[in-house]
PDB file of C-alpha atoms and ligand atoms in Angstrom:
ATOM      1  CA  MET I  17      43.023 122.016  50.997  1.00 41.00           C
ATOM      2  CA  ASN I  18      44.621 118.747  51.931  1.00 45.00           C
ATOM      3  CA  GLU I  19      48.147 119.847  52.241  1.00 49.00           C
ATOM      4  CA  HIS I  20      48.343 117.622  55.333  1.00 47.00           C
ATOM      5  CA  ILE I  21      47.248 114.109  54.659  1.00 49.00           C
ATOM      6  CA  HIS I  22      47.292 112.582  58.087  1.00 53.00           C
ATOM      7  CA  LYS I  23      47.255 109.052  56.903  1.00 61.00           C
ATOM      8  CA  ASN I  24      50.771 109.752  55.532  1.00 73.00           C
ATOM      9  CA  CYS I  25      52.159 110.429  58.996  1.00 87.00           C
ATOM     10  CA  ASP I  26      51.988 106.953  60.297  1.00 83.00           C
ATOM     11  CA  GLU I  27      53.241 105.575  56.949  1.00 79.00           C
ATOM     12  CA  LEU I  28      56.174 107.998  56.784  1.00 78.00           C
ATOM     13  CA  LEU I  29      57.013 107.710  60.484  1.00 81.00           C
ATOM     14  CA  GLY I  30      57.145 103.927  59.881  1.00 83.00           C
ATOM     15  CA  SER I  31      59.963 104.339  57.395  1.00 85.00           C
ATOM     16  CA  LEU I  32      61.662 107.106  59.419  1.00 85.00           C
ATOM     17  CA  SER I  33      64.401 104.923  60.691  1.00 81.00           C
ATOM     18  CA  ALA I  34      65.087 103.654  57.168  1.00 86.00           C
ATOM     19  CA  TYR I  35      65.228 107.269  56.104  1.00 87.00           C
ATOM     20  CA  ILE I  36      67.663 108.166  58.817  1.00 84.00           C
ATOM     21  CA  ASP I  37      69.754 105.204  58.030  1.00 84.00           C
ATOM     22  CA  GLY I  38      69.823 106.209  54.374  1.00 87.00           C
ATOM     23  CA  GLU I  39      68.117 102.994  53.335  1.00 90.00           C
ATOM     24  CA  LEU I  40      65.188 104.710  51.699  1.00 88.00           C
ATOM     25  CA  GLY I  41      64.853 104.993  47.971  1.00 91.00           C
ATOM     26  CA  PRO I  42      65.288 108.517  46.550  1.00 92.00           C
ATOM     27  CA  GLU I  43      61.618 108.693  45.747  1.00 90.00           C
ATOM     28  CA  LEU I  44      60.449 107.806  49.171  1.00 87.00           C
ATOM     29  CA  CYS I  45      63.106 110.160  50.526  1.00 89.00           C
ATOM     30  CA  GLU I  46      61.661 112.958  48.510  1.00 90.00           C
ATOM     31  CA  GLU I  47      58.156 112.081  49.492  1.00 88.00           C
ATOM     32  CA  LEU I  48      59.128 111.989  53.123  1.00 88.00           C
ATOM     33  CA  GLU I  49      61.020 115.342  52.996  1.00 90.00           C
ATOM     34  CA  ARG I  50      58.068 116.909  51.154  1.00 90.00           C
ATOM     35  CA  HIS I  51      55.772 115.797  53.952  1.00 89.00           C
ATOM     36  CA  LEU I  52      58.262 116.849  56.628  1.00 90.00           C
ATOM     37  CA  ALA I  53      58.407 120.267  55.149  1.00 91.00           C
ATOM     38  CA  GLY I  54      54.726 120.727  55.788  1.00 90.00           C
ATOM     39  CA  CYS I  55      54.268 118.725  58.938  1.00 91.00           C
ATOM     40  CA  ASP I  56      55.645 120.028  62.186  1.00 91.00           C
ATOM     41  CA  ASN I  57      54.459 116.909  63.937  1.00 89.00           C
ATOM     42  CA  CYS I  58      56.619 114.592  61.876  1.00 90.00           C
ATOM     43  CA  ARG I  59      59.569 116.985  61.925  1.00 91.00           C
ATOM     44  CA  VAL I  60      59.593 116.822  65.656  1.00 91.00           C
ATOM     45  CA  VAL I  61      59.483 113.099  65.606  1.00 89.00           C
ATOM     46  CA  LEU I  62      62.303 113.009  63.054  1.00 89.00           C
ATOM     47  CA  ASN I  63      64.502 115.307  65.232  1.00 90.00           C
ATOM     48  CA  THR I  64      63.715 113.317  68.310  1.00 89.00           C
ATOM     49  CA  THR I  65      64.440 110.116  66.677  1.00 84.00           C
ATOM     50  CA  LYS I  66      67.605 111.305  65.216  1.00 84.00           C
ATOM     51  CA  ARG I  67      68.823 112.595  68.571  1.00 85.00           C
ATOM     52  CA  THR I  68      67.884 109.313  70.278  1.00 82.00           C
ATOM     53  CA  ILE I  69      69.775 107.326  67.593  1.00 75.00           C
ATOM     54  CA  ASP I  70      72.786 109.604  68.120  1.00 78.00           C
ATOM     55  CA  LEU I  71      72.613 108.881  71.776  1.00 75.00           C
ATOM     56  CA  VAL I  72      72.047 105.230  71.565  1.00 73.00           C
ATOM     57  CA  GLN I  73      74.428 104.453  68.700  1.00 68.00           C
ATOM     58  CA  THR I  74      77.793 103.952  70.386  1.00 63.00           C
ATOM     59  CA  PRO I  75      80.555 103.453  67.915  1.00 64.00           C
ATOM     60  CA  HIS I  76      81.972  99.994  67.683  1.00 60.00           C
ATOM     61  CA  GLU I  77      85.483 101.192  68.364  1.00 58.00           C
ATOM     62  CA  LYS I  78      86.076 104.200  70.310  1.00 58.00           C
ATOM     63  CA  PRO I  79      87.870 106.486  68.012  1.00 61.00           C
ATOM     64  CA  ASP I  80      90.644 108.733  69.225  1.00 63.00           C
ATOM     65  CA  LEU I  81      89.681 112.306  69.549  1.00 61.00           C
ATOM     66  CA  PRO I  82      89.759 114.092  66.287  1.00 69.00           C
ATOM     67  CA  HIS I  83      92.872 115.970  65.723  1.00 66.00           C
ATOM     68  CA  ASP I  84      91.288 119.388  65.915  1.00 72.00           C
ATOM     69  CA  VAL I  85      89.513 118.549  69.135  1.00 71.00           C
ATOM     70  CA  ARG I  86      92.735 117.234  70.663  1.00 66.00           C
ATOM     71  CA  GLU I  87      94.555 120.348  69.525  1.00 70.00           C
ATOM     72  CA  ARG I  88      91.942 122.514  70.924  1.00 73.00           C
ATOM     73  CA  LEU I  89      92.127 120.669  74.177  1.00 69.00           C
ATOM     74  CA  PHE I  90      95.838 120.929  74.380  1.00 62.00           C
ATOM     75  CA  LYS I  91      95.675 124.677  73.646  1.00 70.00           C
ATOM     76  CA  ARG I  92      93.023 124.989  76.374  1.00 70.00           C
ATOM     77  CA  LEU I  93      95.189 123.117  78.769  1.00 68.00           C
ATOM     78  CA  ASN I  94      98.210 125.255  77.977  1.00 66.00           C
ATOM     79  CA  LEU I  95      96.091 128.277  78.300  1.00 62.00           C
ATOM     80  CA  ASP I  96      94.732 127.109  81.614  1.00 61.00           C
ATOM     81  CA  ARG I  97      98.279 126.685  82.851  1.00 63.00           C
ATOM     82  CA  TYR I  98      99.140 130.181  81.771  1.00 57.00           C
ATOM     83  CA  LEU I  99      96.054 131.473  83.401  1.00 56.00           C
ATOM     84  CA  THR I 100      96.897 129.815  86.745  1.00 60.00           C
ATOM     85  CA  GLN I 101     100.493 130.987  86.846  1.00 56.00           C
ATOM     86  CA  ARG I 102      99.951 134.634  87.273  1.00 55.00           C
ATOM     87  CA  PRO I 103     102.594 137.059  86.008  1.00 56.00           C
ATOM     88  CA  GLU I 104     102.740 138.834  89.225  1.00 59.00           C
TER      89      GLU I 104
HETATM   90 ZN1   ZN U 222      53.059 114.203  59.286  1.00 90.61          ZN
END
């Protein structure tokens, strides 16, 4: 049984950022995903890397709040106002 070929880990983790960026060819993607499916270790690394990238990657222009978020916020604010002014 060599369902886990450890030499692949280094190799695949090396192209992880390219994979996350979507710069990897479909064949490599498939290979990587197949490996990830059977390798907890690499999956953890992928998740951690993804989260780190999400945190580090600041958008070039600060987008306005998405509409639904803003709407929800307004509703929330309205609601809060209602909640503070008690009917009594
Ligand atoms: Zn691995």
